[in-house]
mmCIF file of C-alpha atoms (C1' of nucleotides) in Angstrom:
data_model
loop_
_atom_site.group_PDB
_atom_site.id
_atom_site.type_symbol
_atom_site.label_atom_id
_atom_site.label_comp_id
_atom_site.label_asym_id
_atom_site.label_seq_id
_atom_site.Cartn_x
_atom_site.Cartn_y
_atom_site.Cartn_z
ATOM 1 C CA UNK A 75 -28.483 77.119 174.904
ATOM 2 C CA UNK A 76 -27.949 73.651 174.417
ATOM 3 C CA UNK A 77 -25.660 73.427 177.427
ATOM 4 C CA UNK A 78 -27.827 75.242 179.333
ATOM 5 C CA UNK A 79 -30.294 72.217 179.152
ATOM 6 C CA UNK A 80 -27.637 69.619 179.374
ATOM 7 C CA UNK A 81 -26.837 71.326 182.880
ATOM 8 C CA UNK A 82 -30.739 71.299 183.299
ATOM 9 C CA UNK A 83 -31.004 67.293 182.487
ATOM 10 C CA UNK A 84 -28.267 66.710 184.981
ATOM 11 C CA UNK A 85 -29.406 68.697 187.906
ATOM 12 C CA UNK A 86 -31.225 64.612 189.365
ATOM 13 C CA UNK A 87 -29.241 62.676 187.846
ATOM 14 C CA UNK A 88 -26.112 61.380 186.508
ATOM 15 C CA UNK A 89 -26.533 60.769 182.866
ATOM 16 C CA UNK A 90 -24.582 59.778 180.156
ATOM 17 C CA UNK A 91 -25.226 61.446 176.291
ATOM 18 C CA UNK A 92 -27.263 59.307 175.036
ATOM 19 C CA UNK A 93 -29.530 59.974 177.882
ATOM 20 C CA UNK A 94 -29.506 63.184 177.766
ATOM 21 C CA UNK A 95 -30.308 63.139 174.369
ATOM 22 C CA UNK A 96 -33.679 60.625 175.167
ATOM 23 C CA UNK A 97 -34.658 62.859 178.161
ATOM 24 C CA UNK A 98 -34.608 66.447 175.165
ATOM 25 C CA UNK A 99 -36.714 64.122 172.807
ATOM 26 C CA UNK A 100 -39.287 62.948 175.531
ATOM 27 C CA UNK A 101 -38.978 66.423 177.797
ATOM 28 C CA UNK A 102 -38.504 69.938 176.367
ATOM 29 C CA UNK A 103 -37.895 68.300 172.773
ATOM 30 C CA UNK A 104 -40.866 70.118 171.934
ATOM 31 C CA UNK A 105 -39.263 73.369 171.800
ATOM 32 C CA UNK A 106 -35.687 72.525 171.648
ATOM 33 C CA UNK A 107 -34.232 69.773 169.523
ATOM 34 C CA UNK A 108 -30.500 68.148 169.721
ATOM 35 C CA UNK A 109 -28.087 66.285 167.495
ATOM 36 C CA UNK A 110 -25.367 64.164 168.941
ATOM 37 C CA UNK A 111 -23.228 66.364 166.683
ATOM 38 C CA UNK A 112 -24.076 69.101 168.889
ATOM 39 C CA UNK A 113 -24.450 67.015 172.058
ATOM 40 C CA UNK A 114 -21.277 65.379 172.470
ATOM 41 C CA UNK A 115 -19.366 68.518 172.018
ATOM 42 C CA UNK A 116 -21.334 70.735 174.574
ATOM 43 C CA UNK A 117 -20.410 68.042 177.140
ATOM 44 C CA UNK A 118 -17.021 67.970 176.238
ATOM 45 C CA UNK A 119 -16.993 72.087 176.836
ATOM 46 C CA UNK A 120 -19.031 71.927 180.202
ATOM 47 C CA UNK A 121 -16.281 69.378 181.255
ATOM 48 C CA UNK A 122 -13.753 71.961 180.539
ATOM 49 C CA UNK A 123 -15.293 74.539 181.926
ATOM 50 C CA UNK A 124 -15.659 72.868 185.027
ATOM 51 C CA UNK A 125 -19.633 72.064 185.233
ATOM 52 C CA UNK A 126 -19.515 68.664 184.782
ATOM 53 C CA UNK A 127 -17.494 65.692 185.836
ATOM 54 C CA UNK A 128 -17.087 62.537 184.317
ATOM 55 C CA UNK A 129 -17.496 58.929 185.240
ATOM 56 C CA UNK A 130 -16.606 55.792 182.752
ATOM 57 C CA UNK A 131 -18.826 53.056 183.738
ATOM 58 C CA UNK A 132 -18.521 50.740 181.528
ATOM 59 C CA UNK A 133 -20.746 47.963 181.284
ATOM 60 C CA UNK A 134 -19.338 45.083 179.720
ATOM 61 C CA UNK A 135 -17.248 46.409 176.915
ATOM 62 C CA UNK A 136 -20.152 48.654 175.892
ATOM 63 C CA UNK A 137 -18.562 52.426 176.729
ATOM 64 C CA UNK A 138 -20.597 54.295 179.116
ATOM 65 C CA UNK A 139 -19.699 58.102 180.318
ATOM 66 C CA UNK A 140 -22.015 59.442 183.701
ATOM 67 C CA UNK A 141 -21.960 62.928 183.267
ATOM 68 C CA UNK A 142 -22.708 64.766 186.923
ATOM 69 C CA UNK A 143 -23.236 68.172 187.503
ATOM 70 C CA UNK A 144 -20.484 70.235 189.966
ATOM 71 C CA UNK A 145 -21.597 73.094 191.909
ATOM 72 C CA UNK A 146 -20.321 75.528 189.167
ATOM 73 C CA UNK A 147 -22.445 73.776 186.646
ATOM 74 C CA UNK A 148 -25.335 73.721 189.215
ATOM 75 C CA UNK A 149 -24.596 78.252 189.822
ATOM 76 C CA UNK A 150 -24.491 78.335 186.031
ATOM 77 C CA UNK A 151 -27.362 76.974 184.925
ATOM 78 C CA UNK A 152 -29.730 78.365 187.628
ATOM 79 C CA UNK A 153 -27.847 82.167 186.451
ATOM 80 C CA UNK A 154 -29.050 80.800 182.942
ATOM 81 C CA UNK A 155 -32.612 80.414 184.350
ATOM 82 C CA UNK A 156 -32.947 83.013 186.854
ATOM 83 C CA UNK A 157 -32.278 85.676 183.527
ATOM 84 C CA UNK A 158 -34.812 87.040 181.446
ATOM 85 C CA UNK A 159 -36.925 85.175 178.970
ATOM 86 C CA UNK A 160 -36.248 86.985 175.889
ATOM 87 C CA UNK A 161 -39.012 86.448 173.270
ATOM 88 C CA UNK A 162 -38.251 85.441 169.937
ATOM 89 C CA UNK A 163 -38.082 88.558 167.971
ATOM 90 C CA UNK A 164 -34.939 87.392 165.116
ATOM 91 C CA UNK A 165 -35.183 84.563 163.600
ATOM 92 C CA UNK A 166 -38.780 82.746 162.714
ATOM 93 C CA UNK A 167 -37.605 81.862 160.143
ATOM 94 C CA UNK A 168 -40.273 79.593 159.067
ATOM 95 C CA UNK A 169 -42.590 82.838 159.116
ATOM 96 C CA UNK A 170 -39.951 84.725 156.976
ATOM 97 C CA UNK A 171 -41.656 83.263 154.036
ATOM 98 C CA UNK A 172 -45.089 84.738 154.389
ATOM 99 C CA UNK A 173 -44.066 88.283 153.660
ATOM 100 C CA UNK A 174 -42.656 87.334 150.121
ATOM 101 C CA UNK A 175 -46.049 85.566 149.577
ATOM 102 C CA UNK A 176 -47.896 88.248 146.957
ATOM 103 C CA UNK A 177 -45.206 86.967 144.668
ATOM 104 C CA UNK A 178 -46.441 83.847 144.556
ATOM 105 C CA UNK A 179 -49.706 82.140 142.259
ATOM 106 C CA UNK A 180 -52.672 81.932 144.608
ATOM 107 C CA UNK A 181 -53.334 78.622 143.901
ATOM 108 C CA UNK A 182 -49.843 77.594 145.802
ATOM 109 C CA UNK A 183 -50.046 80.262 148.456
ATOM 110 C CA UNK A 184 -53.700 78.856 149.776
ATOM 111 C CA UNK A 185 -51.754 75.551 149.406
ATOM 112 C CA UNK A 186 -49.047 76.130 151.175
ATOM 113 C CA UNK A 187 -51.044 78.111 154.368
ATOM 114 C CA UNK A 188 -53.309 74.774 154.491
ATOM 115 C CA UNK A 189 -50.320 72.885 154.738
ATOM 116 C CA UNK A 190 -49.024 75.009 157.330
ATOM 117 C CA UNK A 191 -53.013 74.993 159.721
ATOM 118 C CA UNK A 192 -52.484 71.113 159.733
ATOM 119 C CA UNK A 193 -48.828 71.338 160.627
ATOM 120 C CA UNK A 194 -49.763 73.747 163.714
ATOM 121 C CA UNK A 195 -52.852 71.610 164.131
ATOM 122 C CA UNK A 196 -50.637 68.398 164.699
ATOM 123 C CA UNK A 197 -48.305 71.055 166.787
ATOM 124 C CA UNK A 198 -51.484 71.526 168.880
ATOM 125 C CA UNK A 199 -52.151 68.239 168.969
ATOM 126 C CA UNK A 200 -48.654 67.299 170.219
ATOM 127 C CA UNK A 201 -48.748 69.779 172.995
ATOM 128 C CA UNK A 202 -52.456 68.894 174.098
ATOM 129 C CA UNK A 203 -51.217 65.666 174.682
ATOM 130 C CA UNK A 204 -48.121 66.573 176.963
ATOM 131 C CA UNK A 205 -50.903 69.049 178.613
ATOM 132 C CA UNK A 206 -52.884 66.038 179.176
ATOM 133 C CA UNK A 207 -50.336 64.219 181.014
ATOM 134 C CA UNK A 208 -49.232 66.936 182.834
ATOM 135 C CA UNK A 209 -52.361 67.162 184.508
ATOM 136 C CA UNK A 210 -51.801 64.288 185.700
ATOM 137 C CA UNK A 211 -48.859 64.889 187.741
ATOM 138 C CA UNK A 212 -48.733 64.887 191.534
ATOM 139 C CA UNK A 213 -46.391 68.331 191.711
ATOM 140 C CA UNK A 214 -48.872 70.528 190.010
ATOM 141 C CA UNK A 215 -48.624 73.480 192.243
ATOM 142 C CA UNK A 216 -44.828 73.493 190.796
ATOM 143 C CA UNK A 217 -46.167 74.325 187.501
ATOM 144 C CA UNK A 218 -49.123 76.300 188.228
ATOM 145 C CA UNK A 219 -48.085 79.378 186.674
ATOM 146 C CA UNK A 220 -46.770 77.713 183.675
ATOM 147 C CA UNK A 221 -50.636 76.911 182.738
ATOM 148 C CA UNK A 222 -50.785 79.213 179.989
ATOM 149 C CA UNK A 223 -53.205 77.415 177.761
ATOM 150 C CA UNK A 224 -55.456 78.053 174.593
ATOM 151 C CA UNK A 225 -58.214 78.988 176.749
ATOM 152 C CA UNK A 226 -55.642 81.567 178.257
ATOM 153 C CA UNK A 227 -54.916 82.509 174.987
ATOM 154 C CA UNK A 228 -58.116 83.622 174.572
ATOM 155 C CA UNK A 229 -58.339 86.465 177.144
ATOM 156 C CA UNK A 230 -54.329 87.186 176.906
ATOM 157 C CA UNK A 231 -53.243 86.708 173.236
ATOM 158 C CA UNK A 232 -49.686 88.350 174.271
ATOM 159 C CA UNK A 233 -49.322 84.501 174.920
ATOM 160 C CA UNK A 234 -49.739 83.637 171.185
ATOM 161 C CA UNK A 235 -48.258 84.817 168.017
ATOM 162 C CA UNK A 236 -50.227 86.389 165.460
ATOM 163 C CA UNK A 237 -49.090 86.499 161.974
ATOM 164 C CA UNK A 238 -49.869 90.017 160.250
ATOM 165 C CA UNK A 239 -47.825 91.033 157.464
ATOM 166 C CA UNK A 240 -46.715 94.425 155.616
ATOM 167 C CA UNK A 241 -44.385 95.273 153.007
ATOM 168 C CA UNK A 242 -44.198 98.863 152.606
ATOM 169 C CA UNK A 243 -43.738 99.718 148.542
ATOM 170 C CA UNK B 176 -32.332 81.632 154.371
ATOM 171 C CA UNK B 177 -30.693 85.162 154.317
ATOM 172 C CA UNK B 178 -29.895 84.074 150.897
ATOM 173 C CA UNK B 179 -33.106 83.851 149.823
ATOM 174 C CA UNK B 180 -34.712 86.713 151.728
ATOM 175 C CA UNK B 181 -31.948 88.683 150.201
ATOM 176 C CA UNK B 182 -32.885 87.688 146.528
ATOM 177 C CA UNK B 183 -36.592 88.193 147.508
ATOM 178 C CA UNK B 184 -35.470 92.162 148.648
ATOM 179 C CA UNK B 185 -34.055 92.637 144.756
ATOM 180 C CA UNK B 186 -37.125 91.031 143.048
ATOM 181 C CA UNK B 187 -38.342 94.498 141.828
ATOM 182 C CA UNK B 188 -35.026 97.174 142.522
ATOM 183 C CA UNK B 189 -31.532 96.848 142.535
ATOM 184 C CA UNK B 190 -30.207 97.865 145.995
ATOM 185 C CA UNK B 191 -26.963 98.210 147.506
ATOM 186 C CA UNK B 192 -26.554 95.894 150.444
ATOM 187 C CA UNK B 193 -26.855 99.057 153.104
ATOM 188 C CA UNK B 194 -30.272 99.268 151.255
ATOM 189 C CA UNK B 195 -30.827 95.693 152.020
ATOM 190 C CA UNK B 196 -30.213 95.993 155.434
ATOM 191 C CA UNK B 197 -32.509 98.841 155.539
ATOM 192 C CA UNK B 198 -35.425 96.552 154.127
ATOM 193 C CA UNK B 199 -35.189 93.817 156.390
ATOM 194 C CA UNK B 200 -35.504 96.084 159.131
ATOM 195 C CA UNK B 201 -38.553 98.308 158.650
ATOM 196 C CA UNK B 202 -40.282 94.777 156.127
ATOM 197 C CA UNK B 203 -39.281 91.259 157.242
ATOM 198 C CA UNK B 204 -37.927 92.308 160.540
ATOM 199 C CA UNK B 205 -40.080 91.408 162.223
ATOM 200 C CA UNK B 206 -39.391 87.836 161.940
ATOM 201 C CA UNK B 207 -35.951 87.832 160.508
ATOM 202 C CA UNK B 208 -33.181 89.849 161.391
ATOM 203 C CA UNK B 209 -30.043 89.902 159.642
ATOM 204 C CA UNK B 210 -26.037 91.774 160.131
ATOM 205 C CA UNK B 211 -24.174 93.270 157.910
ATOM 206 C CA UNK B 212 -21.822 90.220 159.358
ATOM 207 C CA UNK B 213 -23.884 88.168 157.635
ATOM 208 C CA UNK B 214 -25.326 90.135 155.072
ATOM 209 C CA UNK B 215 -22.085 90.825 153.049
ATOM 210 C CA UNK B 216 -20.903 87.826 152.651
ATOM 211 C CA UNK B 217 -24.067 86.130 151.642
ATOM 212 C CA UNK B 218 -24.506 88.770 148.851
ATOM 213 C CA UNK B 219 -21.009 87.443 147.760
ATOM 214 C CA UNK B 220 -22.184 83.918 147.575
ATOM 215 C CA UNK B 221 -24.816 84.597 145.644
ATOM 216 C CA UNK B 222 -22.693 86.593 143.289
ATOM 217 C CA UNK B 223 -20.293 83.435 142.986
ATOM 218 C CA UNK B 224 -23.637 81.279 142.475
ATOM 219 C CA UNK B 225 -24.612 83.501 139.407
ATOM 220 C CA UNK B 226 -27.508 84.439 141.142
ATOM 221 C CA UNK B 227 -26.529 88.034 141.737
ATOM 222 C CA UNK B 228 -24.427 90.157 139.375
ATOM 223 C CA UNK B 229 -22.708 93.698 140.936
ATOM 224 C CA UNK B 230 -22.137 97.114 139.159
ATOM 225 C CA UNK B 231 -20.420 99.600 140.807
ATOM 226 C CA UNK B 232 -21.725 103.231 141.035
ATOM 227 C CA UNK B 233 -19.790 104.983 143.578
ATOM 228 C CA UNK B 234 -21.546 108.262 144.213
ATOM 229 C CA UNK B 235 -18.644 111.106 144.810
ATOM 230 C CA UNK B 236 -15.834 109.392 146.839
ATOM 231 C CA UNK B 237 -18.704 107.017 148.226
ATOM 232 C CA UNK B 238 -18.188 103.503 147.110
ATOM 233 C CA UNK B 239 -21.725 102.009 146.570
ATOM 234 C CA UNK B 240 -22.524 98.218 145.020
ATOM 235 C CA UNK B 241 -25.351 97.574 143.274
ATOM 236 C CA UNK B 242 -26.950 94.155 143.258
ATOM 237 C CA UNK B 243 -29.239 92.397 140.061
ATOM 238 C CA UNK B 244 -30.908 89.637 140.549
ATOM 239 C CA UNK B 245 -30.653 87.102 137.314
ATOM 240 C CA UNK B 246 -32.929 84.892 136.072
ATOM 241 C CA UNK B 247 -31.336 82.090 137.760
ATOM 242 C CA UNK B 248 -31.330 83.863 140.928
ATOM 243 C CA UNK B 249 -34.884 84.385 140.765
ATOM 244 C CA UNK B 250 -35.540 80.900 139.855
ATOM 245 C CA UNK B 251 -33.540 79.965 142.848
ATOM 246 C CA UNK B 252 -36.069 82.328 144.977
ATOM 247 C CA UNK B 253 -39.056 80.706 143.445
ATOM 248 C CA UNK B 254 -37.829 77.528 143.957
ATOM 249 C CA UNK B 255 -37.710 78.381 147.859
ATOM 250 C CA UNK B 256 -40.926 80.529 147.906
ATOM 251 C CA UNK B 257 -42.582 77.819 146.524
ATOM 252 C CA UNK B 258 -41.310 74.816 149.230
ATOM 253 C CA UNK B 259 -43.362 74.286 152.180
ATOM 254 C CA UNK B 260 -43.705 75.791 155.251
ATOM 255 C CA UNK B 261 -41.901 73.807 157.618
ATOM 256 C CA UNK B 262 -43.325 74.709 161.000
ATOM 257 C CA UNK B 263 -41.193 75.602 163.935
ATOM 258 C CA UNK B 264 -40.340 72.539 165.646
ATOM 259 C CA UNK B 265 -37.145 72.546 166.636
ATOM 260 C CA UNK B 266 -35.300 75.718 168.787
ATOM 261 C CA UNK B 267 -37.563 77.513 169.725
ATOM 262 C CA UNK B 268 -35.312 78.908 172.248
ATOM 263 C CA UNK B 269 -37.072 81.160 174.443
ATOM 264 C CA UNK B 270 -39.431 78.848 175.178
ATOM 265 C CA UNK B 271 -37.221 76.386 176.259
ATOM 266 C CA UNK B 272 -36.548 77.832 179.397
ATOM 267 C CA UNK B 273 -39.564 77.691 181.198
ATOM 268 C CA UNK B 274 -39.674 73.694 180.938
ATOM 269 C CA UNK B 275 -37.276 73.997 183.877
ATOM 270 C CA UNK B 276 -39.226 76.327 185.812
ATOM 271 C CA UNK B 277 -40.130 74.370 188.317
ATOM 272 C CA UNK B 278 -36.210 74.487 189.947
ATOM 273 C CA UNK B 279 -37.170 78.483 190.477
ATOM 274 C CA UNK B 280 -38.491 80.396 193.173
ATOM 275 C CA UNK B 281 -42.078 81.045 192.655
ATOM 276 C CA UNK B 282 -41.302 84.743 192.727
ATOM 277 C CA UNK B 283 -39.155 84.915 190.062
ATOM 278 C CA UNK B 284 -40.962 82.829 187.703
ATOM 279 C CA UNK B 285 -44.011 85.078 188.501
ATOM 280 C CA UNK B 286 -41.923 88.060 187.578
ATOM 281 C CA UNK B 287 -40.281 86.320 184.579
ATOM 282 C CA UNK B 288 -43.534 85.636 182.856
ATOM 283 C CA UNK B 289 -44.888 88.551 183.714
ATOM 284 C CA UNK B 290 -42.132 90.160 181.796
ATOM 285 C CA UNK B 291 -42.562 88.102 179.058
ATOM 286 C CA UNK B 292 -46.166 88.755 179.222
ATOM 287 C CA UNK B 293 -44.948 92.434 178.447
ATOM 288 C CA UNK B 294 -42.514 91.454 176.097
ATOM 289 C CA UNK B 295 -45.141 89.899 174.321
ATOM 290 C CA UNK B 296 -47.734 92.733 174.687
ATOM 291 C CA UNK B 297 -44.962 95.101 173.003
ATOM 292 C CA UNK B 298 -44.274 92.772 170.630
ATOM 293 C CA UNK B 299 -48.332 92.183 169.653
ATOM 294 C CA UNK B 300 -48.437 96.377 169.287
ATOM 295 C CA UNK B 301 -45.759 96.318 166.989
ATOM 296 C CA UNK B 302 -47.674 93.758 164.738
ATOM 297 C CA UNK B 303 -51.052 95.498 164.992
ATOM 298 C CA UNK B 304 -49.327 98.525 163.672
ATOM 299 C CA UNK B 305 -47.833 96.710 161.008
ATOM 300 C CA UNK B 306 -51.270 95.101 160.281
ATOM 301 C CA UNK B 307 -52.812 98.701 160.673
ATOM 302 C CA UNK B 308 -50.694 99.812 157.590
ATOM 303 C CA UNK B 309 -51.375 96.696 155.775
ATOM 304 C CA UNK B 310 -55.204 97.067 155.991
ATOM 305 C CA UNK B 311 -54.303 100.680 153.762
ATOM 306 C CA UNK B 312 -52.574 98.971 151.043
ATOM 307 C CA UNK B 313 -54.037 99.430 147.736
ATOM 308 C CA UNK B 314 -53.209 95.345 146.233
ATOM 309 C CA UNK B 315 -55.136 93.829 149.425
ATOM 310 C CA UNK B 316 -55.915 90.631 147.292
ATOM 311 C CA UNK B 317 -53.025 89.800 146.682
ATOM 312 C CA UNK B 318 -52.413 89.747 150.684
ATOM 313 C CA UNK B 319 -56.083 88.510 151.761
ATOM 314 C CA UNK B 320 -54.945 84.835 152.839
ATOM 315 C CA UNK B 321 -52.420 86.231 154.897
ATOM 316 C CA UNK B 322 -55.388 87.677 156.930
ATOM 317 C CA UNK B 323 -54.588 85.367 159.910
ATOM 318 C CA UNK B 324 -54.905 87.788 163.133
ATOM 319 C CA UNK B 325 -56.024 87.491 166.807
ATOM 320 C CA UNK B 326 -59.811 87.376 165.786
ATOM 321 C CA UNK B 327 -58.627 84.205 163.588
ATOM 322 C CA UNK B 328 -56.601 83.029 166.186
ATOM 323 C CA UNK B 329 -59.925 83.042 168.571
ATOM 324 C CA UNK B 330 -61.564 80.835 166.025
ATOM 325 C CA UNK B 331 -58.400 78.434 165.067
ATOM 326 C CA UNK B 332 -56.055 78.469 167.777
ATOM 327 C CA UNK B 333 -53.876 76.235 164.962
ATOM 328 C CA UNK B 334 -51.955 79.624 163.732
ATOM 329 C CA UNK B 335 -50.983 80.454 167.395
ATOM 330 C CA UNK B 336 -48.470 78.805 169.752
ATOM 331 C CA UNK B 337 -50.455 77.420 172.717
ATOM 332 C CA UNK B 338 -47.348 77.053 175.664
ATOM 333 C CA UNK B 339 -48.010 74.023 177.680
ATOM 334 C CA UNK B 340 -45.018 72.121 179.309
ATOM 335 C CA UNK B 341 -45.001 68.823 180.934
ATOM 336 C CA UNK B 342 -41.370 67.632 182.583
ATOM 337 C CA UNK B 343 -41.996 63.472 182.878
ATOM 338 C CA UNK B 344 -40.616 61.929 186.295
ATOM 339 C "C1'" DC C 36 -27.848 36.123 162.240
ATOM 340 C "C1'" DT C 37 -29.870 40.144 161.554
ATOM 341 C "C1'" DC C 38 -32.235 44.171 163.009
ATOM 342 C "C1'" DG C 39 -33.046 47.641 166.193
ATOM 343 C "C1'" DT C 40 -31.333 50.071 169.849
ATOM 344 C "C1'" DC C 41 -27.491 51.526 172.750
ATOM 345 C "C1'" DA C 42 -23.365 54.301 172.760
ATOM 346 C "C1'" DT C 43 -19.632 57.590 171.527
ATOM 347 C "C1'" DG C 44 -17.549 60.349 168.653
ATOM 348 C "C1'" DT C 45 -15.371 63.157 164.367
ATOM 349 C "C1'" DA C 46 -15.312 66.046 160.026
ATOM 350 C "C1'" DA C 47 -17.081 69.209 156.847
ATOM 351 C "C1'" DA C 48 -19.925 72.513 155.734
ATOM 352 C "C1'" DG C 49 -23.260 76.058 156.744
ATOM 353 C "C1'" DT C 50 -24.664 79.978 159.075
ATOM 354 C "C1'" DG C 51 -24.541 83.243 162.262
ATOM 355 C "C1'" DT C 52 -22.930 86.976 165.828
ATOM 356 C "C1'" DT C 53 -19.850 90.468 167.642
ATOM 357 C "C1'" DA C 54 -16.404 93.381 167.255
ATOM 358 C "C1'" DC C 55 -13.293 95.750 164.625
ATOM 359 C "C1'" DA C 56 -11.538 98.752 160.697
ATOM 360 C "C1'" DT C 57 -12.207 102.375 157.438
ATOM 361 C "C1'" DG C 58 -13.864 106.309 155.476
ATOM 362 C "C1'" DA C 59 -17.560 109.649 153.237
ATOM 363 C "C1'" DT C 60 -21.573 112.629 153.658
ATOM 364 C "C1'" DT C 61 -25.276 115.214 155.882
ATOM 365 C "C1'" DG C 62 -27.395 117.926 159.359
ATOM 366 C "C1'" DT C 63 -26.985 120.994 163.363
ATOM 367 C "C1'" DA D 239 -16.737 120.659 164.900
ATOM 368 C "C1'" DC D 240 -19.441 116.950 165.926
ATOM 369 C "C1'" DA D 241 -22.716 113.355 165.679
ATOM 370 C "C1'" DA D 242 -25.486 110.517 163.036
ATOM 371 C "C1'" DT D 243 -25.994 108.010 159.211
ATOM 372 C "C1'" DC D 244 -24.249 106.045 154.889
ATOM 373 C "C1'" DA D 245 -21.373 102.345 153.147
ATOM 374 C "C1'" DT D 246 -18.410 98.209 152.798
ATOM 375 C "C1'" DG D 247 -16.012 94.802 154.554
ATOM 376 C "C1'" DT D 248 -12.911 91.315 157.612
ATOM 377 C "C1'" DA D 249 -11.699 88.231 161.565
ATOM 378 C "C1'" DA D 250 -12.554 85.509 165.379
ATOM 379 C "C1'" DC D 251 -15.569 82.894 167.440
ATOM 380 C "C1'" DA D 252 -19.711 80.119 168.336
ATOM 381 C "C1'" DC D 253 -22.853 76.849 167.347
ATOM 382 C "C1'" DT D 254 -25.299 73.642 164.583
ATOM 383 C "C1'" DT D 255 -26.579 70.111 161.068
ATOM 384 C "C1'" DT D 256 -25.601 66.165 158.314
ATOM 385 C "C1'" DA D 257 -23.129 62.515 157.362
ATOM 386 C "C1'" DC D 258 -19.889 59.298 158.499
ATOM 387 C "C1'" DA D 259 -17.339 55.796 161.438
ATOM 388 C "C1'" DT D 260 -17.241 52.356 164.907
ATOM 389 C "C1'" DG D 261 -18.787 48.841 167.670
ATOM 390 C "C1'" DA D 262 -21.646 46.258 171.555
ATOM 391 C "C1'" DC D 263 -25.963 44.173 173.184
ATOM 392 C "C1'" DG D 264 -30.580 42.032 173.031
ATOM 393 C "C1'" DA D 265 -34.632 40.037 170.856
ATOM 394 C "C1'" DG D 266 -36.709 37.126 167.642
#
DNA sequence: CTCGTCATGTAAAGTGTTACATGATTGT
DNA sequence: ACAATCATGTAACACTTTACATGACGAG
């Protein structure tokens, strides 16, 4: 996955980790977050592999690695997006939780599902915000079908995920 | 988090870890899914934690391992029950995808999130079944804040996932 | 001169998947 | 007889997180 969207990052530009890493925070950070732990390795592999070239640049005596994206890396991630979107049906796993919940005091449960509202609230809030500025951008017709927003949500609620839960005794 | 799901499956029976299996599946499933890869040897780390203890009652020629929760084991449950929900931000991988979905044809993005719209559709049914059995449960109070469905979702978009993407250049 | 940011990386531990290996029992 | 299911487990591999280690540059 993750080197899926460091082949994504690169398609531009030539970037060097730490970049990459700034561009997942201020991009698709909102669904996918990265660790340098994590980073640093998948770039090594792609290198490997073939998908990526390196350039040292340094400047000064600061170290400074380009990473740019071969042709490989460029048939390899656009196999990677060209495949089907699977949805998430494994591991959610903050969800897991819920369907142990009639074992715990009601006092804590209501507690804990408030807690959780103002977490998705501030989720909302987060993603309102990237909406807003993504109105704003010039290449809209790019995105167009991507606008799959609360208000679609409303009419389609395939879009959303709705929390039921069942144990069977 | 198997771990603790795990515990949470022995609350109330001993089970054998086939049994286990069998209880994620057709219970938790639907947001957790777990191998007996994976299964097996977190049973034997909770053994080795004294959270689990083991008695062997092979049936015929059929080996078959029982696992007790002890009273540390279920304090270690509680004590995981009872943390917060932590929402997920973080990988939400399938989502990740479509913040480079500008880079694809228009036609196969249609047809990918179509698909996904499907995907989704199926994957709505499965909980309104789910909820459909729930609703004939005879210990609804203890369930009744878990009550958050589509018609709730309508009122507080907060429980659902609202997909917006925004790529800054 | 110190703090924040830039910049790269490793090591250990955790957690998981897939595939393999083995064999018993039940239903048709 | 044969397949499906019951039942337990290992091995190789993949990927990630957290913490650690190192050091340069720029601003105040």
């Amino acid at each position: 996955m993750l080197e899926s969207i460091a082949l994504g990052m690169l398609l531009e530009n030539d970037l060097t980790g730490y970049d990459i890493k700034k561009f997942i925070e201020n991009g698709i950070g909102v669904f996918y977050k990265a660790s340098f732990g994590s980073l640093y390795p998948a770039l090594k592999r792609l290198t490997e592999k073939g998908y990526l070239t390196t350039r040292d640049k340094p400047q000064g005596s600061r170290k400074k690695i380009f990473y740019h994206i071969t042709e490989e890396g460029r048939k390899q991630f656009f196999h990677w997006l060209s495949s089907p979107m699977d949805i998430f049906e494994g591991t959610n796993t903050h969800l897991a939780k819920v369907y142990f919940f009639d074992h715990l005091e009601a006092e804590i449960r209501s507690q804990q599902l408030l807690e959780y509202e103002i977490n998705n609230r501030n989720y909302l809030k987060k993603l309102r915000e990237l909406e807003k500025g993504f109105t704003e951008l010039d290449n809209k017709e790019c995105f167009s079908p991507l606008f799959i927003t609360e208000s679609a949500l409303r009419r389609k609620p395939s879009a959303g995920v709705v929390i039921s839960v069942c144990r069977n005794r």
